[in-house]
Short mmCIF file of C-alpha atoms in Angstrom, two decimals:
data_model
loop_
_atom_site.label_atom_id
_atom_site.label_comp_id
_atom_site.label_asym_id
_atom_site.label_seq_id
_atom_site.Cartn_x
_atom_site.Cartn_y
_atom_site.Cartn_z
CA UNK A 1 -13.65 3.09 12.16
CA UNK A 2 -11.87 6.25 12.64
CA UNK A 3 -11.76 9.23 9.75
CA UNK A 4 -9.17 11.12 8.63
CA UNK A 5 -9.89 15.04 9.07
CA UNK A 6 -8.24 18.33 7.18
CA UNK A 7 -6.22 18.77 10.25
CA UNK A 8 -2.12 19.05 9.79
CA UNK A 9 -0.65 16.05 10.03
CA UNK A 10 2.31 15.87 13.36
CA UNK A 11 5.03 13.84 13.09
CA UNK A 12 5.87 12.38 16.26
CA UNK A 13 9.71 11.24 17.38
CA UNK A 14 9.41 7.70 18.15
CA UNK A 15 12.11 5.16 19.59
CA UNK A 16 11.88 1.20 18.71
CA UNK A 17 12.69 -1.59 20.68
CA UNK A 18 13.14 -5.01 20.49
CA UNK A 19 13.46 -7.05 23.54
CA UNK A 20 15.20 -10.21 22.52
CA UNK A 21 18.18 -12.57 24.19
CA UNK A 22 18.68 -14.03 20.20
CA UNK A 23 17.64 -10.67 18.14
CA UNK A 24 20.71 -8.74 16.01
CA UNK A 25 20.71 -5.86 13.70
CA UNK A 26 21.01 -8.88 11.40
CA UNK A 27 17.41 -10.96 12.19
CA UNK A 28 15.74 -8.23 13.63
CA UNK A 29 12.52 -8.03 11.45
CA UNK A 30 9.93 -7.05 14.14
CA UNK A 31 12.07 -4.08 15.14
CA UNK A 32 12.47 -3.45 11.17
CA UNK A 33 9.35 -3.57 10.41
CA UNK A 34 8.42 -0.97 13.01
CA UNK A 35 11.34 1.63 11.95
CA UNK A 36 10.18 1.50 8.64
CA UNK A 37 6.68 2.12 9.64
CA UNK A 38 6.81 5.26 11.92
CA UNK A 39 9.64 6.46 8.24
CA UNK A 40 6.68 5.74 6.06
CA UNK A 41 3.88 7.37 7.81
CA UNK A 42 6.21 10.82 7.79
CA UNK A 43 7.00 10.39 11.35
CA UNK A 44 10.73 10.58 12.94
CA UNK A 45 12.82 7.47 13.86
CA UNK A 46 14.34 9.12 17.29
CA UNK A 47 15.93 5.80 18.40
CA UNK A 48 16.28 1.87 17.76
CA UNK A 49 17.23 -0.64 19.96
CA UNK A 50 17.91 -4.31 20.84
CA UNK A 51 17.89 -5.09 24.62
CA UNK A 52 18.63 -8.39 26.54
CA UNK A 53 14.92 -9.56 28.02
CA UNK A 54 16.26 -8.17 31.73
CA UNK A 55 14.03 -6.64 33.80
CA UNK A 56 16.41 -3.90 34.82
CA UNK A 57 17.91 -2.92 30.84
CA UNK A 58 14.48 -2.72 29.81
CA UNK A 59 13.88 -0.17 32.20
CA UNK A 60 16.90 1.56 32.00
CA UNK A 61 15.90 2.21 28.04
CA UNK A 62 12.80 3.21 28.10
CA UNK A 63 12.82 5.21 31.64
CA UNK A 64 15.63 7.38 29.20
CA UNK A 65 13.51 7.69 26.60
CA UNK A 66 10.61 8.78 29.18
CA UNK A 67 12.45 11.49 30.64
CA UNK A 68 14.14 12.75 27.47
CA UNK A 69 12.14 15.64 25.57
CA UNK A 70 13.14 13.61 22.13
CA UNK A 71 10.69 11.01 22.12
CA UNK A 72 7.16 11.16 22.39
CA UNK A 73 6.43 7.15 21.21
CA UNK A 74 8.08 4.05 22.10
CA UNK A 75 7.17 1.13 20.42
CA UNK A 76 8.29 -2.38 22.29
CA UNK A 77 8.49 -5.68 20.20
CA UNK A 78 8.97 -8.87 22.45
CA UNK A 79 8.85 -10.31 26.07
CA UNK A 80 5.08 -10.59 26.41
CA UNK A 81 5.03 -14.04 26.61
CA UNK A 82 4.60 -16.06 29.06
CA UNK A 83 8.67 -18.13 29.41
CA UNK A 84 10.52 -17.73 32.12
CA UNK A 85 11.98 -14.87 30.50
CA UNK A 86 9.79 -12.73 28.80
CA UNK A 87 9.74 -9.45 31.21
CA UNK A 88 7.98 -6.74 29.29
CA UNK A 89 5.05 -6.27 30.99
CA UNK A 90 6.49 -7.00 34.81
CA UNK A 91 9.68 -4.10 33.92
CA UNK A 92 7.10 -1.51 32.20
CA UNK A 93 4.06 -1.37 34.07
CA UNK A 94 5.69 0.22 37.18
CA UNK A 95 6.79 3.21 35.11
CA UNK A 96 3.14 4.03 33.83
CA UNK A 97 1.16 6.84 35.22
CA UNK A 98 -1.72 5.33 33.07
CA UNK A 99 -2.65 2.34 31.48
CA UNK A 100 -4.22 1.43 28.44
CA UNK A 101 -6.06 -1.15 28.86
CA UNK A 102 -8.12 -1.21 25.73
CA UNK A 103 -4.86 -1.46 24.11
CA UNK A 104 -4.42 -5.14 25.00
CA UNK A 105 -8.15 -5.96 24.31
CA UNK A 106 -8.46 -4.89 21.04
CA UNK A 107 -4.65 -6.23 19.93
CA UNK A 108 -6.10 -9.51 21.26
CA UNK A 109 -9.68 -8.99 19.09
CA UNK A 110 -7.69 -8.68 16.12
CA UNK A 111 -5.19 -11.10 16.72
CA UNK A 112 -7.77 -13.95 17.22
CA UNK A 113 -8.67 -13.52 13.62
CA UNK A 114 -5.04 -14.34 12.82
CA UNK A 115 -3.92 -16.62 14.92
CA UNK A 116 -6.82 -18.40 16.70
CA UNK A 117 -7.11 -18.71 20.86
CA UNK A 118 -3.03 -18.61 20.67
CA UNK A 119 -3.71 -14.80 21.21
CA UNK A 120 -4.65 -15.15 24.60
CA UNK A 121 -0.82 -16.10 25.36
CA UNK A 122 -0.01 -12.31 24.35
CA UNK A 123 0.26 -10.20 27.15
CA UNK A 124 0.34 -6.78 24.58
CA UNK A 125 -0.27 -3.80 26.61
CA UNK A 126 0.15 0.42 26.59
CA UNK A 127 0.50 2.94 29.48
CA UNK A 128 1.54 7.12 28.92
CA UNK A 129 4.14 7.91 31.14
CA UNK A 130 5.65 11.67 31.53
CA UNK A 131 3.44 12.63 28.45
CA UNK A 132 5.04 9.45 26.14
CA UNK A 133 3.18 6.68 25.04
CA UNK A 134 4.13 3.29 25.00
CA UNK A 135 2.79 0.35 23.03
CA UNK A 136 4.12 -3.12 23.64
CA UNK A 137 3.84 -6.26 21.45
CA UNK A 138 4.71 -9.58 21.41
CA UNK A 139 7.87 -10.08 19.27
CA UNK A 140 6.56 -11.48 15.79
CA UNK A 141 6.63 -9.59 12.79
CA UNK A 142 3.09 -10.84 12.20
CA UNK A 143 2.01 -9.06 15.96
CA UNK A 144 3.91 -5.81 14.76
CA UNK A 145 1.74 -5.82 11.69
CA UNK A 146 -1.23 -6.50 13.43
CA UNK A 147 -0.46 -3.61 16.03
CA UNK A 148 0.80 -0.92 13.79
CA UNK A 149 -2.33 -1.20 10.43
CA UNK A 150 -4.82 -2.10 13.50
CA UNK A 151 -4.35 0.27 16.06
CA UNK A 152 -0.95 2.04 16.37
CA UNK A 153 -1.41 4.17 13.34
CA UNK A 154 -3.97 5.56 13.49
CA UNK A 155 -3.64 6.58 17.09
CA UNK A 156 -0.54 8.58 15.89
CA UNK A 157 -2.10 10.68 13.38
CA UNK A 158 -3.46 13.80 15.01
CA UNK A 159 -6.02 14.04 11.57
CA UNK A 160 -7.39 10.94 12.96
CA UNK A 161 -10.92 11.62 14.32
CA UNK A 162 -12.70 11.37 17.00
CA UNK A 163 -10.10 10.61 18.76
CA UNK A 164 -6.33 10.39 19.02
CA UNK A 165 -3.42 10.28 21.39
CA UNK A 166 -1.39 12.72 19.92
CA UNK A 167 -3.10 15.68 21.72
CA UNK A 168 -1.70 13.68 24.96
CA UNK A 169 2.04 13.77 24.01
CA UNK A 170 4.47 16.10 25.59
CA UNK A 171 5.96 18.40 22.37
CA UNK A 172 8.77 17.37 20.88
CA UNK A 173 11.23 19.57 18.46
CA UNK A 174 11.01 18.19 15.16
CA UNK A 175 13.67 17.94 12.63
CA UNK A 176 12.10 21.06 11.15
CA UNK A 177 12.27 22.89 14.15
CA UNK A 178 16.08 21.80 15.04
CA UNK A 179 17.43 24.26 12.42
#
C-alpha cells in the first residue's frame, strides 16, 4: 500500500478517451467518470474524446496527444475486448517505447474480486510513450472505477511514495503557469 508524503502535490494535464462505435456525449459514463476524476483529484482535464473503435482514429488521437507538450496522461476507456472490433490494444501498443506490464496484472487481480474469471477477457494494458503515459481499460464504468481508486491514482500523485510515475512525465505548463 503506497503512502502519501509532504511532497507538493503536481497536477498533471490529462486527455480522456472513449473508444466506442455506440458511445455519445449523451451515454458516455466511462469517459465521465474519468473527466470527473482527474477534476477531483486537482488535476487538469486537457482533452475528451469519443472515437470510432478504428485502428487508424485511435491512433491518430492519441499519437496527437503523444507529441503535443499539453498532455502528460491519457486515459483510454474501451476496445479491450476480445469482438471483432475491439482494437485498443492492436492500435496502441506499436506507439509505446515501454510497456507496463504490471499494469494489466494487477487491473486483472483486482478485477477478479469484482467480477469473477470474466476478468481474464480484459485485455487492460499501459505503455509511456514520448514521456506520456497511457492507461487503457475496458469500457465499463465499473473497470474505470476499478482502474482509477486501484491503481491510476495513486500513480498520478507525485506525494505518493515509494514510487510514482509522475517523475517519468515530460513537463507540462499548467494552467498556473499559462498566465
Amino acid at each position: 500500500m503506497a503512502h502519501l508524503s509532504q511532497a507538493d502535490f503536481v497536477p498533471l494535464n490529462i486527455a480522456v478517451l472513449t473508444v466506442s462505435d455506440t458511445r455519445t456525449e449523451a451515454n458516455d459514463t466511462s469517459g465521465q467518470y474519468l473527466a470527473e476524476q482527474v477534476k477531483a483529484e486537482g488535476h487538469l482535464l486537457a482533452d475528451k474524446q469519443i472515437v470510432k473503435d478504428d485502428v487508424y482514429q485511435l491512433r491518430a488521437i492519441v499519437s496527437q496527444w503523444i507529441a503535443s507538450s499539453e498532455v502528460q496522461v491519457i486515459l483510454i476507456t474501451g476496445g479491450t475486448g476480445f469482438t471483432g472490433r475491439d482494437s485498443t490494444p492492436e492500435a496502441l501498443t506499436p506507439l509505446f517505447d515501454k510497456q507496463v506490464e504490471g499494469f494489466g496484472e494487477l487491473f486483472r487481480q483486482l478485477s477478479y474480486d469484482e467480477i469473477g474469471t470474466s476478468t481474464i477477457q480484459s485485455r487492460a494494458l499501459a505503455g509511456f510513450a514520448n514521456g506520456t503515459v497511457i492507461f487503457c481499460m475496458p469500457g465499463s464504468t465499473g473497470a474505470c472505477k476499478t482502474g482509477w481508486n486501484g491503481i491510476i491514482k495513486e500513480q498520478l500523485d507525485a506525494r505518493c511514495k515509494p514510487c510514482n510515475f509522475v517523475a517519468h512525465l515530460k513537463m507540462a505548463p499548467t494552467c498556473e503557469s499559462r498566465g
